[in-house]
Amino acid sequence: MAVQAGDLRERAAVYRAAPVTDENNETDYAYQPLRTIWANVTPTSGRTENLPGEAERAEITHKVTIREASLPEICRGMYFVVRGLRLDVLYWYPIYNRRGWLEIFCRMVQGEVQADGA
């Protein structure tokens, strides 16, 4: 079943890695908000794995369907925040039989320890 414009019910904040210059005049990359768009977000698959110390990590793949015009430039250095959950962009492709629409596949990881310890 094809997604219609009325099915875009989730507000998705889009973040993109952008270059920033620090006090030592060196260039680094930091995620900055780009825009907020309407999307249809659907979980597609998931898996779990055991980590050392009796910890468990879950990885869930989501399909994010959007109008192509709402995000004309997309890259793997982006992520979406939908209902407080971060969805990292993995890959995307146009819906060939419906001009102007994109399917973006994203990964959400639960239980993963971040580099800053969060």
mmCIF file of C-alpha atoms in Angstrom:
data_model
loop_
_atom_site.group_PDB
_atom_site.id
_atom_site.type_symbol
_atom_site.label_atom_id
_atom_site.label_comp_id
_atom_site.label_asym_id
_atom_site.label_seq_id
_atom_site.Cartn_x
_atom_site.Cartn_y
_atom_site.Cartn_z
ATOM 1 C CA MET A 1 0.000 0.000 0.000
ATOM 2 C CA ALA A 2 1.411 3.373 -0.989
ATOM 3 C CA VAL A 3 1.953 6.148 1.518
ATOM 4 C CA GLN A 4 -0.264 9.179 0.992
ATOM 5 C CA ALA A 5 0.459 12.737 2.131
ATOM 6 C CA GLY A 6 -2.057 12.259 4.970
ATOM 7 C CA ASP A 7 0.023 9.346 6.303
ATOM 8 C CA LEU A 8 2.945 11.669 7.148
ATOM 9 C CA ARG A 9 1.969 11.987 10.804
ATOM 10 C CA GLU A 10 5.313 12.079 12.606
ATOM 11 C CA ARG A 11 7.332 15.253 13.129
ATOM 12 C CA ALA A 12 10.960 14.339 12.487
ATOM 13 C CA ALA A 13 13.759 16.709 13.474
ATOM 14 C CA VAL A 14 16.665 16.335 11.045
ATOM 15 C CA TYR A 15 20.254 16.749 12.276
ATOM 16 C CA ARG A 16 23.329 16.955 10.061
ATOM 17 C CA ALA A 17 27.047 16.867 10.810
ATOM 18 C CA ALA A 18 28.446 20.303 10.017
ATOM 19 C CA PRO A 19 32.013 21.617 10.279
ATOM 20 C CA VAL A 20 32.818 23.801 13.287
ATOM 21 C CA THR A 21 36.072 25.554 14.130
ATOM 22 C CA ASP A 22 37.389 25.252 17.691
ATOM 23 C CA GLU A 23 39.559 27.681 19.670
ATOM 24 C CA ASN A 24 42.744 26.138 18.170
ATOM 25 C CA ASN A 25 41.433 26.980 14.681
ATOM 26 C CA GLU A 26 40.966 23.272 13.915
ATOM 27 C CA THR A 27 37.940 21.971 12.064
ATOM 28 C CA ASP A 28 35.756 19.370 13.740
ATOM 29 C CA TYR A 29 32.244 18.109 13.017
ATOM 30 C CA ALA A 30 29.231 18.472 15.278
ATOM 31 C CA TYR A 31 25.591 17.609 14.718
ATOM 32 C CA GLN A 32 23.347 20.628 14.290
ATOM 33 C CA PRO A 33 19.601 20.829 13.670
ATOM 34 C CA LEU A 34 18.785 21.252 10.000
ATOM 35 C CA ARG A 35 14.965 21.324 9.850
ATOM 36 C CA THR A 36 11.816 19.539 10.962
ATOM 37 C CA ILE A 37 9.822 17.546 8.424
ATOM 38 C CA TRP A 38 6.720 15.363 8.275
ATOM 39 C CA ALA A 39 7.369 11.630 7.889
ATOM 40 C CA ASN A 40 5.838 8.180 8.099
ATOM 41 C CA VAL A 41 7.994 6.048 10.420
ATOM 42 C CA THR A 42 7.621 2.260 10.467
ATOM 43 C CA PRO A 43 9.785 -0.291 12.330
ATOM 44 C CA THR A 44 10.930 -2.970 9.864
ATOM 45 C CA SER A 45 13.233 -5.362 11.729
ATOM 46 C CA GLY A 46 15.159 -5.817 14.935
ATOM 47 C CA ARG A 47 17.770 -7.934 16.643
ATOM 48 C CA THR A 48 19.408 -8.205 20.021
ATOM 49 C CA GLU A 49 22.871 -9.194 21.138
ATOM 50 C CA ASN A 50 24.456 -9.860 24.482
ATOM 51 C CA LEU A 51 27.280 -7.578 25.568
ATOM 52 C CA PRO A 52 29.906 -8.262 28.232
ATOM 53 C CA GLY A 53 28.673 -7.829 31.796
ATOM 54 C CA GLU A 54 25.202 -9.263 31.217
ATOM 55 C CA ALA A 55 24.175 -6.211 29.180
ATOM 56 C CA GLU A 56 21.958 -6.482 26.155
ATOM 57 C CA ARG A 57 21.759 -4.264 23.102
ATOM 58 C CA ALA A 58 18.818 -3.994 20.703
ATOM 59 C CA GLU A 59 19.118 -2.685 17.162
ATOM 60 C CA ILE A 60 15.890 -1.781 15.372
ATOM 61 C CA THR A 61 15.681 -0.765 11.714
ATOM 62 C CA HIS A 62 13.048 1.789 10.738
ATOM 63 C CA LYS A 63 11.738 2.874 7.353
ATOM 64 C CA VAL A 64 11.159 6.631 7.171
ATOM 65 C CA THR A 65 9.042 7.712 4.195
ATOM 66 C CA ILE A 66 9.150 11.392 3.230
ATOM 67 C CA ARG A 67 8.459 13.697 0.331
ATOM 68 C CA GLU A 68 11.696 14.201 -1.573
ATOM 69 C CA ALA A 69 11.191 17.978 -1.627
ATOM 70 C CA SER A 70 11.168 18.164 2.185
ATOM 71 C CA LEU A 71 14.798 16.964 2.355
ATOM 72 C CA PRO A 72 16.456 17.624 -1.023
ATOM 73 C CA GLU A 73 19.971 16.791 0.192
ATOM 74 C CA ILE A 74 20.437 13.653 2.245
ATOM 75 C CA CYS A 75 23.600 11.941 3.442
ATOM 76 C CA ARG A 76 24.731 9.270 5.900
ATOM 77 C CA GLY A 77 25.962 12.033 8.219
ATOM 78 C CA MET A 78 22.350 12.718 9.237
ATOM 79 C CA TYR A 79 19.933 11.416 11.799
ATOM 80 C CA PHE A 80 16.288 11.960 12.696
ATOM 81 C CA VAL A 81 14.768 12.474 16.129
ATOM 82 C CA VAL A 82 11.212 11.127 16.237
ATOM 83 C CA ARG A 83 9.339 11.008 19.558
ATOM 84 C CA GLY A 84 12.648 11.438 21.368
ATOM 85 C CA LEU A 85 14.322 8.488 19.591
ATOM 86 C CA ARG A 86 17.422 8.919 17.448
ATOM 87 C CA LEU A 87 17.314 7.193 14.046
ATOM 88 C CA ASP A 88 20.683 7.135 12.233
ATOM 89 C CA VAL A 89 20.485 7.176 8.414
ATOM 90 C CA LEU A 90 21.824 3.969 6.824
ATOM 91 C CA TYR A 91 20.673 4.185 3.194
ATOM 92 C CA TRP A 92 17.836 5.528 1.056
ATOM 93 C CA TYR A 93 16.274 5.199 -2.352
ATOM 94 C CA PRO A 94 13.429 6.786 -4.307
ATOM 95 C CA ILE A 95 10.077 5.055 -4.577
ATOM 96 C CA TYR A 96 10.282 4.496 -8.319
ATOM 97 C CA ASN A 97 6.574 4.076 -9.007
ATOM 98 C CA ARG A 98 5.699 7.243 -7.037
ATOM 99 C CA ARG A 99 7.695 10.240 -8.182
ATOM 100 C CA GLY A 100 8.764 12.661 -5.453
ATOM 101 C CA TRP A 101 8.915 10.195 -2.506
ATOM 102 C CA LEU A 102 11.899 8.675 -0.656
ATOM 103 C CA GLU A 103 12.291 5.685 1.627
ATOM 104 C CA ILE A 104 15.097 6.149 4.126
ATOM 105 C CA PHE A 105 16.227 3.201 6.222
ATOM 106 C CA CYS A 106 17.553 4.089 9.655
ATOM 107 C CA ARG A 107 18.982 2.298 12.669
ATOM 108 C CA MET A 108 18.016 2.852 16.281
ATOM 109 C CA VAL A 109 20.244 1.310 18.948
ATOM 110 C CA GLN A 110 19.033 0.773 22.498
ATOM 111 C CA GLY A 111 21.380 -0.143 25.321
ATOM 112 C CA GLU A 112 24.556 1.011 23.598
ATOM 113 C CA VAL A 113 27.088 2.903 25.696
ATOM 114 C CA GLN A 114 28.029 6.194 24.051
ATOM 115 C CA ALA A 115 31.588 7.535 23.916
ATOM 116 C CA ASP A 116 30.713 10.187 26.535
ATOM 117 C CA GLY A 117 29.394 7.498 28.901
ATOM 118 C CA ALA A 118 25.700 8.342 28.408
#
